[in-house]
Tab-separated table of C-alpha atoms and ligand atoms in Angstrom:
chain	number	residue	atom	x	y	z
A	58	MET	CA	0.082	-0.142	0.458
A	59	THR	CA	1.381	3.227	-0.817
A	60	SER	CA	0.563	6.871	0.804
A	61	LEU	CA	0.047	10.198	1.198
A	62	TYR	CA	1.034	13.147	3.156
A	63	HIS	CA	-2.593	14.150	4.754
A	64	ASP	CA	-0.630	17.833	6.670
A	65	ILE	CA	1.207	20.230	5.285
A	66	ILE	CA	3.224	19.756	7.955
A	67	PHE	CA	4.178	16.628	8.744
A	68	GLY	CA	6.594	13.838	11.781
A	69	PRO	CA	8.394	15.067	12.878
A	70	VAL	CA	10.402	11.175	12.242
A	71	HIS	CA	13.456	10.127	14.739
A	72	SER	CA	15.612	8.709	11.876
A	73	ARG	CA	19.750	8.157	12.635
A	74	ARG	CA	21.196	9.330	10.383
A	75	LEU	CA	18.985	13.105	10.515
A	76	GLY	CA	17.939	12.961	14.043
A	77	LEU	CA	14.283	14.863	14.580
A	78	SER	CA	12.917	15.255	11.427
A	79	LEU	CA	9.924	17.863	10.579
A	80	GLY	CA	8.314	17.752	6.889
A	81	VAL	CA	6.468	20.538	4.925
A	82	ASN	CA	4.562	19.449	2.132
A	83	LEU	CA	3.728	22.137	-0.067
A	84	LEU	CA	1.707	19.838	-2.075
A	85	PRO	CA	-2.163	18.538	-2.172
A	86	THR	CA	-2.712	16.866	0.769
A	87	GLU	CA	-5.285	14.613	-0.713
A	88	SER	CA	-3.265	13.750	-3.866
A	89	LYS	CA	-0.083	14.011	-5.025
A	90	LEU	CA	1.357	16.193	-7.900
A	91	CYS	CA	5.070	16.031	-9.343
A	92	SER	CA	7.068	15.929	-12.624
A	93	PHE	CA	7.872	12.144	-12.740
A	94	ASP	CA	6.099	9.099	-12.020
A	95	CYS	CA	8.282	6.927	-10.842
A	96	ILE	CA	7.819	3.126	-10.285
A	97	TYR	CA	9.095	3.117	-6.851
A	98	CYS	CA	7.264	6.312	-5.601
A	99	GLU	CA	5.890	5.592	-2.094
A	100	CYS	CA	2.656	8.135	-3.112
A	101	GLY	CA	1.318	5.742	-5.967
A	102	TRP	CA	0.936	6.157	-9.695
A	103	ASN	CA	0.237	10.464	-10.222
A	104	ALA	CA	-2.954	8.471	-12.457
A	105	GLU	CA	-4.041	7.580	-8.871
A	106	HIS	CA	-4.759	10.512	-7.785
A	107	PRO	CA	-7.062	12.165	-9.987
A	108	GLY	CA	-8.451	14.587	-7.417
A	109	ARG	CA	-8.347	18.560	-6.775
A	110	ARG	CA	-4.289	19.504	-7.160
A	111	ARG	CA	-3.633	22.673	-5.557
A	112	PHE	CA	-0.729	23.669	-3.895
A	113	ASN	CA	-0.552	24.285	-0.202
A	114	ALA	CA	-0.897	28.583	-0.012
A	115	ARG	CA	2.449	30.274	0.973
A	116	ALA	CA	0.686	31.781	4.243
A	117	ASP	CA	-0.914	28.445	5.299
A	118	VAL	CA	2.725	27.270	5.124
A	119	ALA	CA	4.060	29.707	7.294
A	120	ARG	CA	1.624	29.625	9.776
A	121	LEU	CA	1.637	26.339	10.398
A	122	LEU	CA	5.546	25.728	10.667
A	123	GLU	CA	5.868	28.422	12.822
A	124	GLU	CA	3.163	27.077	15.361
A	125	THR	CA	4.529	23.497	15.332
A	126	LEU	CA	8.713	25.657	15.265
A	127	ARG	CA	6.953	27.169	18.571
A	128	ARG	CA	5.433	23.953	20.497
A	129	MET	CA	8.798	21.961	19.674
A	130	VAL	CA	11.071	24.315	20.818
A	131	ALA	CA	9.059	25.134	24.200
A	132	ASP	CA	8.625	21.051	24.487
A	133	GLY	CA	12.033	21.328	24.683
A	134	THR	CA	12.433	19.514	21.679
A	135	PRO	CA	13.528	21.476	18.426
A	136	PRO	CA	14.137	19.950	15.166
A	137	ASN	CA	17.256	18.833	13.788
A	138	VAL	CA	16.038	19.367	10.187
A	139	ILE	CA	13.626	20.745	8.382
A	140	THR	CA	12.396	18.636	5.083
A	141	PHE	CA	10.452	19.795	2.359
A	142	ALA	CA	9.357	16.396	0.857
A	143	GLY	CA	5.761	15.321	0.560
A	144	ASN	CA	3.466	14.250	-2.086
A	145	GLY	CA	5.550	15.409	-4.819
A	146	GLU	CA	7.738	17.911	-6.199
A	147	PRO	CA	8.099	20.352	-4.073
A	148	THR	CA	9.991	22.813	-6.673
A	149	MET	CA	7.048	22.780	-9.242
A	150	HIS	CA	5.475	25.198	-5.859
A	151	PRO	CA	5.221	28.390	-7.887
A	152	GLU	CA	5.843	30.464	-4.781
A	153	PHE	CA	8.871	28.537	-3.483
A	154	GLU	CA	11.340	30.991	-2.966
A	155	ALA	CA	9.277	33.067	-1.105
A	156	ILE	CA	8.302	30.011	0.959
A	157	ILE	CA	12.346	28.922	1.322
A	158	GLY	CA	12.466	32.663	2.363
A	159	ASP	CA	9.930	32.772	5.088
A	160	THR	CA	11.428	28.891	5.929
A	161	LEU	CA	15.187	30.040	6.467
A	162	ALA	CA	13.649	33.622	8.563
A	163	LEU	CA	11.965	30.842	10.598
A	164	ARG	CA	14.585	28.777	11.665
A	165	ASP	CA	16.719	31.361	12.091
A	166	ALA	CA	14.569	33.059	14.651
A	167	LEU	CA	13.413	30.010	16.787
A	168	CYS	CA	15.480	26.695	16.086
A	169	PRO	CA	18.612	28.453	14.477
A	170	THR	CA	20.577	25.016	14.433
A	171	ALA	CA	18.226	23.107	12.594
A	172	LYS	CA	19.150	21.873	8.956
A	173	VAL	CA	16.906	22.497	5.945
A	174	SER	CA	17.057	20.466	3.488
A	175	VAL	CA	15.109	20.182	0.062
A	176	LEU	CA	14.244	16.483	-1.934
A	177	SER	CA	13.885	17.642	-5.279
A	178	ASN	CA	13.547	15.007	-8.959
A	179	ALA	CA	16.162	18.088	-10.165
A	180	THR	CA	12.820	18.883	-12.992
A	181	GLN	CA	12.974	22.202	-12.010
A	182	ILE	CA	16.250	23.541	-11.933
A	183	GLY	CA	16.430	25.104	-15.245
A	184	ARG	CA	14.979	27.840	-13.768
A	185	GLU	CA	16.511	30.334	-11.829
A	186	GLU	CA	14.449	31.296	-8.556
A	187	VAL	CA	14.076	27.655	-7.872
A	188	ARG	CA	17.840	27.510	-8.282
A	189	ARG	CA	18.038	30.410	-6.244
A	190	ALA	CA	15.846	29.282	-2.985
A	191	LEU	CA	18.142	25.952	-3.485
A	192	MET	CA	20.988	27.324	-3.531
A	193	ARG	CA	20.291	29.467	0.222
A	194	VAL	CA	19.283	25.823	1.784
A	195	ASP	CA	21.946	23.898	3.920
A	196	ASN	CA	20.688	20.284	2.201
A	197	ASN	CA	19.795	20.550	-1.785
A	198	ILE	CA	19.088	17.163	-2.559
A	199	LEU	CA	19.078	16.011	-6.113
A	200	LYS	CA	17.752	13.172	-8.061
A	201	LEU	CA	19.853	11.254	-10.585
A	202	ASP	CA	18.627	7.772	-11.216
A	203	SER	CA	20.650	7.102	-14.198
A	204	ALA	CA	22.838	8.493	-17.090
A	205	PHE	CA	20.831	6.980	-19.452
A	206	ASP	CA	17.297	8.696	-21.273
A	207	GLU	CA	15.834	5.341	-21.440
A	208	THR	CA	16.275	4.322	-18.241
A	209	VAL	CA	15.001	7.667	-16.084
A	210	ARG	CA	11.960	6.741	-18.790
A	211	LEU	CA	11.759	3.531	-17.346
A	212	MET	CA	11.937	4.509	-14.057
A	213	ASN	CA	11.149	8.064	-13.188
A	214	ASN	CA	8.232	8.307	-16.564
A	215	PRO	CA	9.475	12.404	-16.784
A	216	MET	CA	5.864	13.924	-17.501
A	217	GLY	CA	7.373	16.948	-19.714
A	218	SER	CA	10.660	17.059	-21.879
A	219	TYR	CA	13.325	15.682	-19.823
A	220	THR	CA	17.294	15.075	-21.069
A	221	VAL	CA	19.918	13.437	-18.474
A	222	ALA	CA	22.230	16.377	-20.822
A	223	GLU	CA	20.358	19.144	-19.593
A	224	THR	CA	19.523	18.130	-16.073
A	225	VAL	CA	23.953	17.373	-15.512
A	226	ARG	CA	24.651	20.753	-17.130
A	227	ASN	CA	22.721	22.546	-14.346
A	228	MET	CA	23.312	20.831	-11.649
A	229	GLN	CA	27.138	21.875	-12.516
A	230	LEU	CA	25.757	25.615	-12.240
A	231	PHE	CA	25.389	24.636	-8.230
A	232	ASP	CA	28.976	24.728	-7.992
A	233	GLY	CA	28.956	21.951	-5.829
A	234	ARG	CA	26.048	22.994	-3.769
A	235	LEU	CA	23.331	20.230	-4.059
A	236	ILE	CA	23.810	16.509	-2.769
A	237	VAL	CA	22.721	13.198	-5.626
A	238	GLN	CA	20.610	10.796	-4.131
A	239	THR	CA	20.032	7.866	-6.428
A	240	MET	CA	17.911	5.023	-6.216
A	241	PHE	CA	19.028	1.913	-7.011
A	242	LEU	CA	16.730	-1.494	-8.447
A	243	ARG	CA	16.075	-3.771	-11.180
A	244	GLY	CA	13.176	-6.188	-11.897
A	245	GLU	CA	10.304	-5.151	-13.983
A	246	CYS	CA	7.070	-3.173	-14.354
A	247	ASN	CA	4.474	-2.798	-16.611
A	248	GLY	CA	6.226	-5.847	-18.667
A	249	ARG	CA	9.703	-4.014	-19.135
A	250	THR	CA	12.753	-5.061	-17.119
A	251	ILE	CA	14.483	-1.995	-15.411
A	252	ASP	CA	18.040	-2.417	-14.182
A	253	ASN	CA	20.030	0.408	-13.013
A	254	THR	CA	22.662	-1.341	-11.480
A	255	THR	CA	24.286	-2.969	-14.179
A	256	GLU	CA	28.232	-2.337	-14.921
A	257	GLU	CA	27.084	-0.038	-17.930
A	258	GLU	CA	24.854	1.850	-15.983
A	259	VAL	CA	26.929	2.294	-13.235
A	260	ALA	CA	29.790	3.333	-14.789
A	261	ALA	CA	28.145	5.834	-16.537
A	262	TRP	CA	26.831	7.136	-13.931
A	263	LEU	CA	30.319	7.418	-12.345
A	264	GLU	CA	31.433	9.657	-15.213
A	265	LEU	CA	28.449	11.804	-14.501
A	266	ILE	CA	28.943	11.993	-11.156
A	267	ALA	CA	32.433	13.024	-11.575
A	268	ARG	CA	31.446	16.067	-13.857
A	269	ILE	CA	29.052	17.458	-11.333
A	270	ARG	CA	31.253	17.308	-8.324
A	271	PRO	CA	28.347	17.146	-5.871
A	272	SER	CA	28.601	17.714	-2.024
A	273	LYS	CA	27.771	14.322	-1.228
A	274	VAL	CA	26.150	11.363	-3.112
A	275	MET	CA	23.182	9.258	-1.371
A	276	VAL	CA	22.566	5.574	-2.770
A	277	TYR	CA	19.698	3.851	-1.563
A	278	SER	CA	17.213	1.039	-2.620
A	279	LEU	CA	13.371	0.404	-1.961
A	280	ASP	CA	12.247	0.486	1.360
A	281	ARG	CA	8.239	1.166	1.606
A	282	ASP	CA	5.740	-0.312	-0.749
A	283	THR	CA	6.027	1.122	-4.058
A	284	PRO	CA	3.461	0.720	-7.070
A	285	CYS	CA	5.380	-1.860	-9.005
A	286	GLN	CA	4.758	-4.872	-6.775
A	287	THR	CA	8.003	-6.705	-9.067
A	288	LEU	CA	10.869	-4.327	-8.120
A	289	GLU	CA	13.803	-5.896	-6.626
A	290	LYS	CA	15.276	-4.554	-4.114
A	291	VAL	CA	19.555	-4.317	-4.205
A	292	ASP	CA	21.216	-5.184	-0.693
A	293	LYS	CA	23.813	-3.031	1.177
A	294	GLU	CA	26.309	-4.700	0.354
A	295	GLU	CA	25.767	-4.001	-3.117
A	296	LEU	CA	24.929	-0.781	-2.597
A	297	ARG	CA	28.374	-0.128	-0.634
A	298	ARG	CA	30.893	-1.335	-3.570
A	299	ILE	CA	29.096	1.586	-5.680
A	300	ALA	CA	29.530	4.182	-2.534
A	301	ALA	CA	32.894	2.602	-2.823
A	302	ARG	CA	33.589	3.657	-6.428
A	303	VAL	CA	31.983	7.858	-5.349
A	304	GLU	CA	34.578	7.575	-1.879
A	305	ALA	CA	37.402	6.976	-4.487
A	306	LEU	CA	36.296	10.272	-6.678
A	307	GLY	CA	37.206	11.639	-3.455
A	308	ILE	CA	33.059	12.102	-3.180
A	309	PRO	CA	31.568	11.216	0.225
A	310	CYS	CA	28.560	8.564	-0.125
A	311	PRO	CA	26.361	7.200	2.563
A	312	VAL	CA	24.141	4.470	1.823
A	313	ALA	CA	20.707	5.092	3.185
B	831	SF4	S1	10.318	12.459	-7.611
B	831	SF4	FE1	9.675	11.200	-5.805
B	831	SF4	S2	7.207	12.173	-5.515
B	831	SF4	FE2	7.972	12.372	-8.030
B	831	SF4	S3	7.120	10.541	-8.689
B	831	SF4	FE3	9.576	10.285	-7.899
B	831	SF4	S4	9.517	9.642	-6.247
B	831	SF4	FE4	7.167	10.539	-6.403
């Protein structure tokens, strides 16, 4: 069963890696809105969510975030990280840059030690205002699942025009101020075989990582339920072997 986040502010959840993480969902609370339709999306397929597709209002996001941060600080449990994620792609929000500005101001005023993270599929980073906003956050985490357009089509189902070449060019504009996140998996989906763990895939992806030079790379595999039940999880040992090749380039690569 895939699932949606039904609130604008969600969590906080505790994780060993991040500590206490408070989530911000800019996307509809009863639907999914994304420029990708990944075969591993924990929110399910886009087509399963034909409901109302409205972004959450900037004023509501700021008000609810402020209320939650004030409560957490008063309780003596401020978050370690404020993470933009949720039911789709946060950078599609028309006021994304302003919302990041509001969030950083609230963070500075109420819990200055908290980091601000954005989990993004990188489809909007060709827009200057999105890049400006992402340059200001602590963790600008951008997805790149393969070096091959065909594999991206199979894994991520981009809605608009998408090419790896253009995405990599835009990633280079961050001048190292980004973290690349890559999902590794294999299996079948809708009768088509998918595997981004082959030597050809990993070698080509490593070449792009060397060109992008992110501050960090995060590799992971399936965890929770996905819309496609016939996908296979890549085990930690194999992920560690891939991570070691990234680290050989001088780039830290934790295995999630
Ligand atoms: S980019 Fe994220 S939210 Fe969008 S379809 Fe893929 S996994 Fe789901």
